[in-house]
Short mmCIF file of C-alpha atoms and ligand atoms in Angstrom, two decimals:
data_model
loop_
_atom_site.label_atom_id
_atom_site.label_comp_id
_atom_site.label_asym_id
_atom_site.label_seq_id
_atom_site.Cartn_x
_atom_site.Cartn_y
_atom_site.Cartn_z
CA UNK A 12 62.59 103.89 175.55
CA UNK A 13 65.53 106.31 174.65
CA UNK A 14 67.29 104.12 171.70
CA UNK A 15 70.85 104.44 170.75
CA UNK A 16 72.34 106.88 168.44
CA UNK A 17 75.78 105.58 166.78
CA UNK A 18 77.13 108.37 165.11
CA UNK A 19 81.09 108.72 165.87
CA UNK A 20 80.69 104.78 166.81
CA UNK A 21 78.70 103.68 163.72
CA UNK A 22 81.70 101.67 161.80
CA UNK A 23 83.54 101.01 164.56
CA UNK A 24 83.22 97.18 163.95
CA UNK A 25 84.51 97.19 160.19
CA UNK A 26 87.99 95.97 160.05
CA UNK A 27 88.87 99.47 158.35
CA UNK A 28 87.59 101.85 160.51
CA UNK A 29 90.43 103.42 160.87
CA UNK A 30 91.66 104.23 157.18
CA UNK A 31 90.84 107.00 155.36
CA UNK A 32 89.42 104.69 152.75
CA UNK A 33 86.81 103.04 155.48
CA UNK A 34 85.83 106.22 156.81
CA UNK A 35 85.71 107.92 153.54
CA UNK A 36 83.30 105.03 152.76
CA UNK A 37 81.18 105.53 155.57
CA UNK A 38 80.82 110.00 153.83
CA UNK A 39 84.05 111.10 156.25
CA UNK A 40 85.08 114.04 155.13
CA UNK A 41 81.95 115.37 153.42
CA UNK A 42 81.98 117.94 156.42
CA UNK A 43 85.16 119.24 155.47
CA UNK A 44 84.13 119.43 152.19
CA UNK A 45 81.13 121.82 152.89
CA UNK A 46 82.64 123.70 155.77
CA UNK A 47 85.86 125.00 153.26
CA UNK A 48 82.69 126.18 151.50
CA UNK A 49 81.32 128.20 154.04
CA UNK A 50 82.25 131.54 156.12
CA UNK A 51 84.40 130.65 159.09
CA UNK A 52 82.04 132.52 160.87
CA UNK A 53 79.16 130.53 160.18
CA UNK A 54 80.75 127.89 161.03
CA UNK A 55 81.11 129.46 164.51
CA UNK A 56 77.44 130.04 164.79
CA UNK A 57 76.46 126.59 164.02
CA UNK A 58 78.19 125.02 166.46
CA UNK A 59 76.60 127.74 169.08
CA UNK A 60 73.28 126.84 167.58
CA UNK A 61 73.89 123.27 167.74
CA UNK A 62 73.83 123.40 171.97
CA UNK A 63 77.15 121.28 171.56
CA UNK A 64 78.45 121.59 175.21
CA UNK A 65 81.91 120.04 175.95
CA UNK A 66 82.72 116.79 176.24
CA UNK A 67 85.24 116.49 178.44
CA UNK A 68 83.26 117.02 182.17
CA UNK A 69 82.51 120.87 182.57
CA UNK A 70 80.23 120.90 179.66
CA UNK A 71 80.98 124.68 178.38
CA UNK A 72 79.09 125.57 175.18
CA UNK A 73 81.62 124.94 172.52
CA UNK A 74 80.42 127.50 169.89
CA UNK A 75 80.70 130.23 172.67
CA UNK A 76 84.24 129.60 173.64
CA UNK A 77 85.03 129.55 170.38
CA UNK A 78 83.91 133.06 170.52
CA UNK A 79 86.12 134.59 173.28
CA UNK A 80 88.62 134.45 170.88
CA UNK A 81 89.57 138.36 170.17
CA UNK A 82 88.56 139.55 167.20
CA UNK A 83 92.67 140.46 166.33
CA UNK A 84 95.85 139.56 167.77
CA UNK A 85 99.66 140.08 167.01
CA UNK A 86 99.72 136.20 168.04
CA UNK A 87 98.59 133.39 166.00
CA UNK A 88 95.80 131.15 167.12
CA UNK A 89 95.91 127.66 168.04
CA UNK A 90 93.57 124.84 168.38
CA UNK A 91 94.36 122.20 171.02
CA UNK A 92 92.56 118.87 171.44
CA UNK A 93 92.90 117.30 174.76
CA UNK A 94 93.11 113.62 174.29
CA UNK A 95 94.64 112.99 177.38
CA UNK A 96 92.06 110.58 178.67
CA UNK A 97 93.74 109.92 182.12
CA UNK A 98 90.29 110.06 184.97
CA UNK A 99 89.84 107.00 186.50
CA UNK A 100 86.90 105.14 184.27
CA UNK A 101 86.75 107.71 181.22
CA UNK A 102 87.52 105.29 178.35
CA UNK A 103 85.73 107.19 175.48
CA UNK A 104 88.30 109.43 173.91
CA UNK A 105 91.15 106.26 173.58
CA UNK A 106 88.59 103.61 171.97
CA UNK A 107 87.21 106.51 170.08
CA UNK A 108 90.49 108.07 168.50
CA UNK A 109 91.87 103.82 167.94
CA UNK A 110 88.53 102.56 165.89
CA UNK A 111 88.25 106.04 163.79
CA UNK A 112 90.79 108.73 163.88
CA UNK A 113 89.75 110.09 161.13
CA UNK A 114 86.28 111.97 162.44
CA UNK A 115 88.53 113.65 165.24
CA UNK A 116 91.65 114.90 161.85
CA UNK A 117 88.41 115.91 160.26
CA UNK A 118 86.91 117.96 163.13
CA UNK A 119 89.93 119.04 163.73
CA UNK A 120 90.48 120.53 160.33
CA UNK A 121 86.76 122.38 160.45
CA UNK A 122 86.89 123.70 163.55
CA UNK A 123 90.58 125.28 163.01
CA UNK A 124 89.48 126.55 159.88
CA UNK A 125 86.10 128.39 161.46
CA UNK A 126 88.35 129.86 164.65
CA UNK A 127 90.87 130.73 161.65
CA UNK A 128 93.66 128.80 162.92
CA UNK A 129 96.42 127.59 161.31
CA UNK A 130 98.09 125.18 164.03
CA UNK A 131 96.67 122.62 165.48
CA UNK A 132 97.38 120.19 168.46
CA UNK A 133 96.18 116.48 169.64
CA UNK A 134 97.86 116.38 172.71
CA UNK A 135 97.29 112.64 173.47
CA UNK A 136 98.42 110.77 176.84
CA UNK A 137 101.91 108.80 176.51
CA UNK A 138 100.83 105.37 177.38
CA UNK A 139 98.55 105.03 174.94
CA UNK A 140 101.14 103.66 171.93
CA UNK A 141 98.79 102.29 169.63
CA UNK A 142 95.97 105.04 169.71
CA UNK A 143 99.57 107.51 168.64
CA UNK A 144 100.21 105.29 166.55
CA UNK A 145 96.64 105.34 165.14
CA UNK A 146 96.59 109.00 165.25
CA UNK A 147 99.61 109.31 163.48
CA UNK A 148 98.81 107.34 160.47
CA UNK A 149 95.30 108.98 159.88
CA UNK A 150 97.55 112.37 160.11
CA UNK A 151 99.78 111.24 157.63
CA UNK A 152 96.73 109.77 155.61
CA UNK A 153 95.30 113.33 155.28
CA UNK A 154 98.28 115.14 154.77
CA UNK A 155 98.76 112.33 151.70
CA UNK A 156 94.37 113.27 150.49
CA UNK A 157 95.37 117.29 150.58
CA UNK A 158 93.34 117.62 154.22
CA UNK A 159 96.07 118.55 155.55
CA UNK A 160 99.09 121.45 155.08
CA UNK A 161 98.93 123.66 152.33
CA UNK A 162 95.67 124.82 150.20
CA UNK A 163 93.87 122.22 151.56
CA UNK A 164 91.52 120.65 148.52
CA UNK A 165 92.35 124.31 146.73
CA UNK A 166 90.52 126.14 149.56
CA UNK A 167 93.96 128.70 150.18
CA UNK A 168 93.48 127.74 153.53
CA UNK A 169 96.55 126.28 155.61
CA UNK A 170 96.88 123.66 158.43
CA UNK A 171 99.63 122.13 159.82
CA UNK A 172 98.77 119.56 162.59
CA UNK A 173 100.77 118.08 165.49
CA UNK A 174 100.23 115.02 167.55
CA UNK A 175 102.04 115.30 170.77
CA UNK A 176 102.42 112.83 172.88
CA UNK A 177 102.72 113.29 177.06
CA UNK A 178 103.77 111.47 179.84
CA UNK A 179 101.34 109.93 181.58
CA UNK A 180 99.77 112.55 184.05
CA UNK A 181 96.74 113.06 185.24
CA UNK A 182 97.37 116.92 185.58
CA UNK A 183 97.81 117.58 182.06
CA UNK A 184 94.30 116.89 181.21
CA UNK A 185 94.05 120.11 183.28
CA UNK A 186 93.83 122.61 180.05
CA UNK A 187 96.46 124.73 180.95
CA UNK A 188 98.76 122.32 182.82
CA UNK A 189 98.41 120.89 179.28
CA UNK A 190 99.69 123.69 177.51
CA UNK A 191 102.46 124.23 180.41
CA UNK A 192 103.25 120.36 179.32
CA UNK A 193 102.61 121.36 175.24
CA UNK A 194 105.39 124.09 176.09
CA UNK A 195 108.20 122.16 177.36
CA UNK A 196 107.54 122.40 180.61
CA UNK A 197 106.30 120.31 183.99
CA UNK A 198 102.85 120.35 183.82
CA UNK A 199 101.09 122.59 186.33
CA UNK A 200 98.12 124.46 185.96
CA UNK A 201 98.60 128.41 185.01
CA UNK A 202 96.45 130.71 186.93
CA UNK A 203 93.57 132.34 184.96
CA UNK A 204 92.65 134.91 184.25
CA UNK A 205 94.26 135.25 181.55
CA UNK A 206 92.18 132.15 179.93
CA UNK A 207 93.33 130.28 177.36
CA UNK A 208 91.35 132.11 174.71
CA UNK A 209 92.75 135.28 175.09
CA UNK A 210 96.52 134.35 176.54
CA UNK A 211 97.19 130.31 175.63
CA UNK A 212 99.86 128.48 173.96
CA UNK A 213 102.86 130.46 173.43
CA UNK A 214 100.48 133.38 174.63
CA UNK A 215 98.52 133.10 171.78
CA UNK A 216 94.56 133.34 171.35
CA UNK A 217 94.01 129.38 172.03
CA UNK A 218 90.93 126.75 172.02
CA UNK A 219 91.43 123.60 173.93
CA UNK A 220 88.53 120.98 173.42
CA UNK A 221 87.93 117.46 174.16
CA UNK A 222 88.04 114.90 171.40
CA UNK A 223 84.67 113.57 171.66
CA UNK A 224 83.48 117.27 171.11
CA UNK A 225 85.69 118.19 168.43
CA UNK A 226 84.70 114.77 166.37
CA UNK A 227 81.03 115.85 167.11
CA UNK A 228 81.82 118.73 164.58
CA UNK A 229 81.90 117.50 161.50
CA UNK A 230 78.36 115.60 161.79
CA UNK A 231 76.89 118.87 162.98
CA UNK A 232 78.55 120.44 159.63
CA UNK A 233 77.03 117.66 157.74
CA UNK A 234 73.89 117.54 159.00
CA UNK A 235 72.93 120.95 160.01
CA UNK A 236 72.96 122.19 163.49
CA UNK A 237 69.20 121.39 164.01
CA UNK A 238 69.47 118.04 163.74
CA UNK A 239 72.35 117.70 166.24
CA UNK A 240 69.96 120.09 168.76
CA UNK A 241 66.84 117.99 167.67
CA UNK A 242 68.44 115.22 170.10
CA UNK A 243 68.75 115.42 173.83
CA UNK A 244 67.44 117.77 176.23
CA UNK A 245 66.39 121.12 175.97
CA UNK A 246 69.61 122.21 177.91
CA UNK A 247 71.84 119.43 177.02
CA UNK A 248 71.51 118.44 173.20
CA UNK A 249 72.92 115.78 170.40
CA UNK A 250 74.37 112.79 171.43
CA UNK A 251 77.58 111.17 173.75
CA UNK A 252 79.75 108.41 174.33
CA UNK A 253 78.14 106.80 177.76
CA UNK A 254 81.21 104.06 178.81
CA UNK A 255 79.63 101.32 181.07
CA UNK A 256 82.71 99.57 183.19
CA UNK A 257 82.47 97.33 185.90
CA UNK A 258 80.02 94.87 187.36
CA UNK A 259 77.90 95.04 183.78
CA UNK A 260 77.08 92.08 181.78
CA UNK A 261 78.75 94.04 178.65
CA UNK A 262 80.76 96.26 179.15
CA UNK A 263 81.58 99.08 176.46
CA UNK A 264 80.86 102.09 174.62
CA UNK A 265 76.91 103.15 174.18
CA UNK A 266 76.54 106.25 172.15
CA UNK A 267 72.77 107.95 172.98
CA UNK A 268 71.59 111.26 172.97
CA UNK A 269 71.96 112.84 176.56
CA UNK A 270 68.77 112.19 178.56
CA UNK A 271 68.93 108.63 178.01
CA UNK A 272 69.02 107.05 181.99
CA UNK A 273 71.57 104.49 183.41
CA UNK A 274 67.78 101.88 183.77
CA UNK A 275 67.53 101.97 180.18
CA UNK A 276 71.53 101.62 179.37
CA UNK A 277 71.70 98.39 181.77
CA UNK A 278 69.05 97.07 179.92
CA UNK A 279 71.15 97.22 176.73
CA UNK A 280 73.99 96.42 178.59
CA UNK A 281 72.61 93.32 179.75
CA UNK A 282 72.35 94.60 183.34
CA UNK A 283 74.24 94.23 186.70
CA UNK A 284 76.41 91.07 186.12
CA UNK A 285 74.21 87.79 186.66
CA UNK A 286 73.24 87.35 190.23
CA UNK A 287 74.01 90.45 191.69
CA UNK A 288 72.59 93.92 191.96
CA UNK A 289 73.70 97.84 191.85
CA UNK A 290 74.99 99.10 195.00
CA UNK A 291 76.56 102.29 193.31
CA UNK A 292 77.57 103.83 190.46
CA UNK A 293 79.71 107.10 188.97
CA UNK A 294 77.81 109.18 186.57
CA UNK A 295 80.86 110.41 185.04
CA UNK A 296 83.70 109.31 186.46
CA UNK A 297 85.72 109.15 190.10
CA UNK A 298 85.58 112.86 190.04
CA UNK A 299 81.72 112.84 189.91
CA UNK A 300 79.52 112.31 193.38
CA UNK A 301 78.63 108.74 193.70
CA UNK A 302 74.86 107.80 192.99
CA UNK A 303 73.11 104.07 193.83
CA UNK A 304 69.91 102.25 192.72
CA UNK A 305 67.64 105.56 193.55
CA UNK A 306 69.52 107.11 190.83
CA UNK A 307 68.50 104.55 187.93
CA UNK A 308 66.17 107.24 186.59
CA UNK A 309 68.06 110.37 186.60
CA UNK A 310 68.05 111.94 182.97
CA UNK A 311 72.10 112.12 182.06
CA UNK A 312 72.00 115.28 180.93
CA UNK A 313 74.17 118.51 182.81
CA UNK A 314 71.41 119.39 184.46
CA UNK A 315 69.06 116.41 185.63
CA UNK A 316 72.81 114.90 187.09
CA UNK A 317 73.57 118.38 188.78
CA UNK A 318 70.03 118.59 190.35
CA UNK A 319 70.27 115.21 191.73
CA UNK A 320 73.72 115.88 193.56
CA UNK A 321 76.70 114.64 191.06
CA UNK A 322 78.21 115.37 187.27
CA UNK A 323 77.71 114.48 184.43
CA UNK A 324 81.51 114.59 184.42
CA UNK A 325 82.67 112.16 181.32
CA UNK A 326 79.64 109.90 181.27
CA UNK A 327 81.81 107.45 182.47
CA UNK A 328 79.58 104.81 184.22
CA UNK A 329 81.34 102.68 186.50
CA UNK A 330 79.19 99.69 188.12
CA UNK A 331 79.38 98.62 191.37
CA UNK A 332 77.34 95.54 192.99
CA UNK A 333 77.09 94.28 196.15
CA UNK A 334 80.20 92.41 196.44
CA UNK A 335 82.31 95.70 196.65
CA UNK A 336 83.62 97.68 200.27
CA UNK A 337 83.09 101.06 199.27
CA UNK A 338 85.57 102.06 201.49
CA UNK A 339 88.04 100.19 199.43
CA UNK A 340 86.70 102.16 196.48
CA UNK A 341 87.21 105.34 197.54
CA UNK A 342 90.74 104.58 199.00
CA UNK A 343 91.67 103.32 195.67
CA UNK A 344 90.95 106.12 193.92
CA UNK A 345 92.32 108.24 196.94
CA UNK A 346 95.20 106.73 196.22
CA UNK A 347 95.36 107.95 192.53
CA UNK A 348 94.34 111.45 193.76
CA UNK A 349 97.19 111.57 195.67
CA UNK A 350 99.49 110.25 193.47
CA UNK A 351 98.44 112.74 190.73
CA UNK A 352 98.23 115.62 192.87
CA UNK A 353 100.86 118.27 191.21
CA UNK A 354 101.43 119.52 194.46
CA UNK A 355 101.29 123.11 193.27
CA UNK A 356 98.76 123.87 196.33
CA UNK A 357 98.84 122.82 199.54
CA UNK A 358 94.79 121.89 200.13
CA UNK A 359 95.07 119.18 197.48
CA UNK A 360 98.68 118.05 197.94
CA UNK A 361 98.35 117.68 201.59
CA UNK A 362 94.40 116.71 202.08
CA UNK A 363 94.88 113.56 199.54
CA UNK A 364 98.07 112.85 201.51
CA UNK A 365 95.76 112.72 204.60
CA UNK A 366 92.52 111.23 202.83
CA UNK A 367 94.80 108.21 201.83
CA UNK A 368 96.53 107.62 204.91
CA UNK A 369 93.24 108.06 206.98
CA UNK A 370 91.06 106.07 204.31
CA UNK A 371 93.71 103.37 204.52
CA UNK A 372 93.17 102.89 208.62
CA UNK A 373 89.39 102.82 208.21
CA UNK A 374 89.64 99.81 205.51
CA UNK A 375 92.04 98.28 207.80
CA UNK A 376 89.68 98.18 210.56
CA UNK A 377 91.77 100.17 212.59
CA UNK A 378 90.31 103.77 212.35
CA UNK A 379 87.49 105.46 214.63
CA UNK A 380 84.07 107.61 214.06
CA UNK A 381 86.36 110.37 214.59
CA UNK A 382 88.19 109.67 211.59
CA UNK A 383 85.45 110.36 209.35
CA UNK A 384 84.63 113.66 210.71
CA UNK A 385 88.75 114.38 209.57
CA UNK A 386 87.58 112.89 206.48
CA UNK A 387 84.98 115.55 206.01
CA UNK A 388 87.01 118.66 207.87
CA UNK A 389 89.71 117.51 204.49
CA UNK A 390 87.37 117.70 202.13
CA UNK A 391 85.95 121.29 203.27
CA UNK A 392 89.79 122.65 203.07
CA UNK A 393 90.06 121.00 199.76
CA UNK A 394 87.02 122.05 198.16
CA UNK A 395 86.48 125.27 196.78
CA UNK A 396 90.04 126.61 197.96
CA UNK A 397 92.49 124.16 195.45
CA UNK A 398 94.10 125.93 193.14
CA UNK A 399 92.43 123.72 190.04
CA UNK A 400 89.66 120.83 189.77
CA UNK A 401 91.24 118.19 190.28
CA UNK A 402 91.64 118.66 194.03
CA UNK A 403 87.89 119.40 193.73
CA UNK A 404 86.90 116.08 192.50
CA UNK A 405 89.22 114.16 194.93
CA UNK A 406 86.25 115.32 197.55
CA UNK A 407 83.50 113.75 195.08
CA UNK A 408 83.98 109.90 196.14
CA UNK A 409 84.96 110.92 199.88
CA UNK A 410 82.04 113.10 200.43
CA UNK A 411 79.24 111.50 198.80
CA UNK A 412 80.38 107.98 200.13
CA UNK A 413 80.32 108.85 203.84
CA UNK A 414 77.09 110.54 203.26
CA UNK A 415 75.37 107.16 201.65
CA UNK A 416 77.41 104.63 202.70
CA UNK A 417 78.41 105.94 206.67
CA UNK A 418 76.97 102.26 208.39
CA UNK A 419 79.99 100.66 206.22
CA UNK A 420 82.11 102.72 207.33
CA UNK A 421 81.37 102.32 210.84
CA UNK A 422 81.03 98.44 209.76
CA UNK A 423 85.04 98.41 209.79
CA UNK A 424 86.14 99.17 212.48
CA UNK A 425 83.21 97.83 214.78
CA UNK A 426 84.05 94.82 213.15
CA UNK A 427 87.78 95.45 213.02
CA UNK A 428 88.43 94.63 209.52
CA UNK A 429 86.51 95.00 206.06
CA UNK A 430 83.22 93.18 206.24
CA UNK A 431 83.36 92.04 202.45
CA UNK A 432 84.80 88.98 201.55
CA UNK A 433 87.29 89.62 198.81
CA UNK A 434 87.12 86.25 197.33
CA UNK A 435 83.51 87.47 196.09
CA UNK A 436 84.40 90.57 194.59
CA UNK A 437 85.84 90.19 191.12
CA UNK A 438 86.47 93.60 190.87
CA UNK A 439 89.52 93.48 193.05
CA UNK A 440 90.78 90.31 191.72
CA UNK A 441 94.86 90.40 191.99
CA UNK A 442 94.54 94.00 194.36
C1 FMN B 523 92.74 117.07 186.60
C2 FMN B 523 91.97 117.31 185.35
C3 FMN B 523 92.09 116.43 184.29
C4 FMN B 523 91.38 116.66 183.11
N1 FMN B 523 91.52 115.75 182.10
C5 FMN B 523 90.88 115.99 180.93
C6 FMN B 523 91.07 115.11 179.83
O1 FMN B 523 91.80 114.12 179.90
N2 FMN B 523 90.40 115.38 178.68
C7 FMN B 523 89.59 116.49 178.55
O2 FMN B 523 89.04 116.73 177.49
N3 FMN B 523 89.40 117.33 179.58
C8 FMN B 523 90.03 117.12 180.76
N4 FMN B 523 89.88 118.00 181.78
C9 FMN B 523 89.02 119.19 181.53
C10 FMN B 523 89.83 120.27 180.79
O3 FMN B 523 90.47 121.12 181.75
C11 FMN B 523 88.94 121.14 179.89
O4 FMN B 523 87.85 121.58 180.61
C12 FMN B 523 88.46 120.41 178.65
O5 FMN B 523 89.50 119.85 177.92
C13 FMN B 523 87.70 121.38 177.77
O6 FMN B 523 87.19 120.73 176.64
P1 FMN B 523 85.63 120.73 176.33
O7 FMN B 523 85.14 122.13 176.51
O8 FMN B 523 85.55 120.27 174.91
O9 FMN B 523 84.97 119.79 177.28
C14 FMN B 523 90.55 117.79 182.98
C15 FMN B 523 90.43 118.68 184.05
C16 FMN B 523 91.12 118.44 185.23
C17 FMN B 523 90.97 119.41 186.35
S1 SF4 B 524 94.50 121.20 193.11
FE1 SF4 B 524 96.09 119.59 193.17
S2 SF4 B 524 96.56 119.21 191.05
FE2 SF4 B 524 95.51 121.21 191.12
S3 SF4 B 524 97.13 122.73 191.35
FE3 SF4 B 524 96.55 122.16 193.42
S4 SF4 B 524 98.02 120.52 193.94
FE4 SF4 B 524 98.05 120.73 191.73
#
């Protein structure tokens, strides 16, 4: 049995958690301490020998983006933390950055330092007013404790950091939509190449990383790379944030090294809520190929997730039972696909337009087997020919529910109306 590894979660339940003086309690900022110590470089090359792979759903080696940065540039670098935590059942980043800012400031301070950087970015998503809030008090904390700004603890190194906050789109969790947004301007993904490390912010050299990956930095500074790559897989090492949401006795945050299986986090969990069993679940997110109750023993790692036909995405687990009309799922988050779409490129803007508006007959009871072959002919002009992912992972939920789920489907309209009885479903209570 895979057992649970609280790390960036470890104190979240102290009523100071958030101070500098509880984390500070708890050794934050050792890291810091040590890395100002050490070459930049080395820095670099622990993280690379750590296996740390991103955090926020592609899973790129950190440590080697880092090192696409060129060696010189006229421009000054920037480091860029995407905090804007917007994909339909990722709730790691928020919770995360509200019970400890302080482990994300301190990451952020070591991992400027080791690309040399000397400003640094939290973009974080508008809505969230108390995680800013948060965030802007830990800034201000470690400005106050000489972590922050100039010859930081007499190292001669300098820092300034930002915290920006958006306006509430999906699209600028899209890196360079993000730094389109960072800029000034409406938020639309830039077309690469050139990528961000070479030509980024202001067309500087610039890294953009997921919070959960740069707060995984100082414990690999502390601890030594081979401890963080001692847990995991062999391809996918250290530890993650696994949020279960939904149908699940307990709901929340379980932090385990990758590997660990969605069997062995219901049983933590407490299960499928009392009475009722899986029907399907999202390994990482509404972006992310839907799985069911064959999946219960897939390995979350990158590559036991990929092999079995989804993502590991943002180890967002959402839990379904039997009480919910998949087709109501997927037009829900249809609906948010098509409401985010920038409508930069016609595949995505138009094919979510359609999904929703075809999705919407079949849940109605009004649509025909034909309408799920349209469904399908979408998703193969969306896929592979958007201009950015998130047109991509509007096909994830569409695709993968027809192919598991087609009887409901058909259920609807030879029935002429959703077979579920909403009045069961808690899920959709107040839809
Ligand atoms: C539509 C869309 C939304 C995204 N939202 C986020 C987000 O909120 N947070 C995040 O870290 N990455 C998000 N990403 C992925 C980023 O583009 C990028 O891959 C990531 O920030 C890189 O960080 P990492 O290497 O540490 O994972 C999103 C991608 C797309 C296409
Ligand atoms: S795929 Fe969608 S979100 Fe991405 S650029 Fe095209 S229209 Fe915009």
């Amino acid at each position: 049995m895979t057992t649970l590894t609280p790390i960036l979660t470890r104190h979240w339940d102290q009523a100071d958690s958030f101070t500098r003086a509880g984390y500070e309690r708890e050794g934050g900022y050792q890291g810091l301490r040590t890395a100002l110590t050490m070459d930049p470089d080395a820095i670099v090359q622990a993280v690379k020998d750590s296996g740390l792979r991103g955090r926020g759903g592609a899973g790129f080696p950190t440590g080697m983006k880092w090192g696409f940065l060129p060696p010189s540039s006229p421009n000054p670098r920037y480091l860029v933390v995407n905090a804007d935590e917007s994909e339909p059942g990722t709730c790691k980043d928020i919770p995360l950055m509200m019970a400890n800012p302080h482990v994300l400031v301190e990451g952020v301070i070591i991992s400027a330092f080791a690309i040399k950087s000397n400003h640094a970015f939290i973009y974080v998503r508008g809505e969230v007013l108390h995680v800013i809030r948060r965030l802007q008090q830990a800034v201000a904390e470690a400005y106050e404790a000489g972590y922050l700004g100039h010859d930081i603890l007499g190292s001669g190194y300098d820092l300034e950091l930002v915290v920006h906050t958006g306006a509430g789109a999906y699209i600028c969790g899209e890196e360079t939509a993000l730094l389109d947004s960072l800029e000034g301007f409406r938020g639309q993904p830039r077309l690469k190449p050139p990528f961000p490390a070479v030509a980024g912010l202001y067309g500087g050299p610039t890294v953009i990383n997921n919070v959960e990956s740069i707060a995984s930095v100082p414990s690999i500074v502390g601890n030594g790379p081979e401890w963080f790559a001692a847990m995991g897989t062999e391809k996918s090492q250290g530890y993650g944030i696994f949020s279960l949401s939904g149908h699940v006795a307990r709901p929340g945050q379980y932090e385990a090294p990758l590997g660990i299986t969605l069997r062995e986090l219901l049983d933590m969990a407490g299960g499928v809520r009392a009475g009722h069993r899986l029907k399907f679940w999202t390994p990482g997110g509404s972006s992310t190929p839907l799985f069911t109750d064959e999946h219960l023993d897939v390995p979350l790692d990158f590559e036991s997730v990929g092999a079995a036909g989804s993502m590991l995405g943002t180890r967002a687990l959402q839990i379904f039972d039997e009480t919910t009309c998949v087709v109501r799922a997927v037009l829900r988050w249809s609906e948010f696909y098509a409401h985010e779409s920038c409508g930069k490129c016609t595949p995505c803007r138009e094919g979510t337009y359609w999904y929703k508006q075809t999705l919407k007959r079949l849940e109605a009871g009004q649509g025909s087997e034909e309408d799920l072959e349209t469904l399908l002919d979408l998703s193969d002009n969306i896929l592979g020919r958007s201009f950015c992912a998130l047109g991509d992972g509007a096909t994830s939920p569409v695709v993968s529910s027809i192919k598991l789920f087609r009887d409901e489907y058909l259920a609807h309209f030879e029935q002429g109306g959703c077979p579920f009885d909403p009045a069961k479903s808690t899920l959709w209570a107040g839809a």
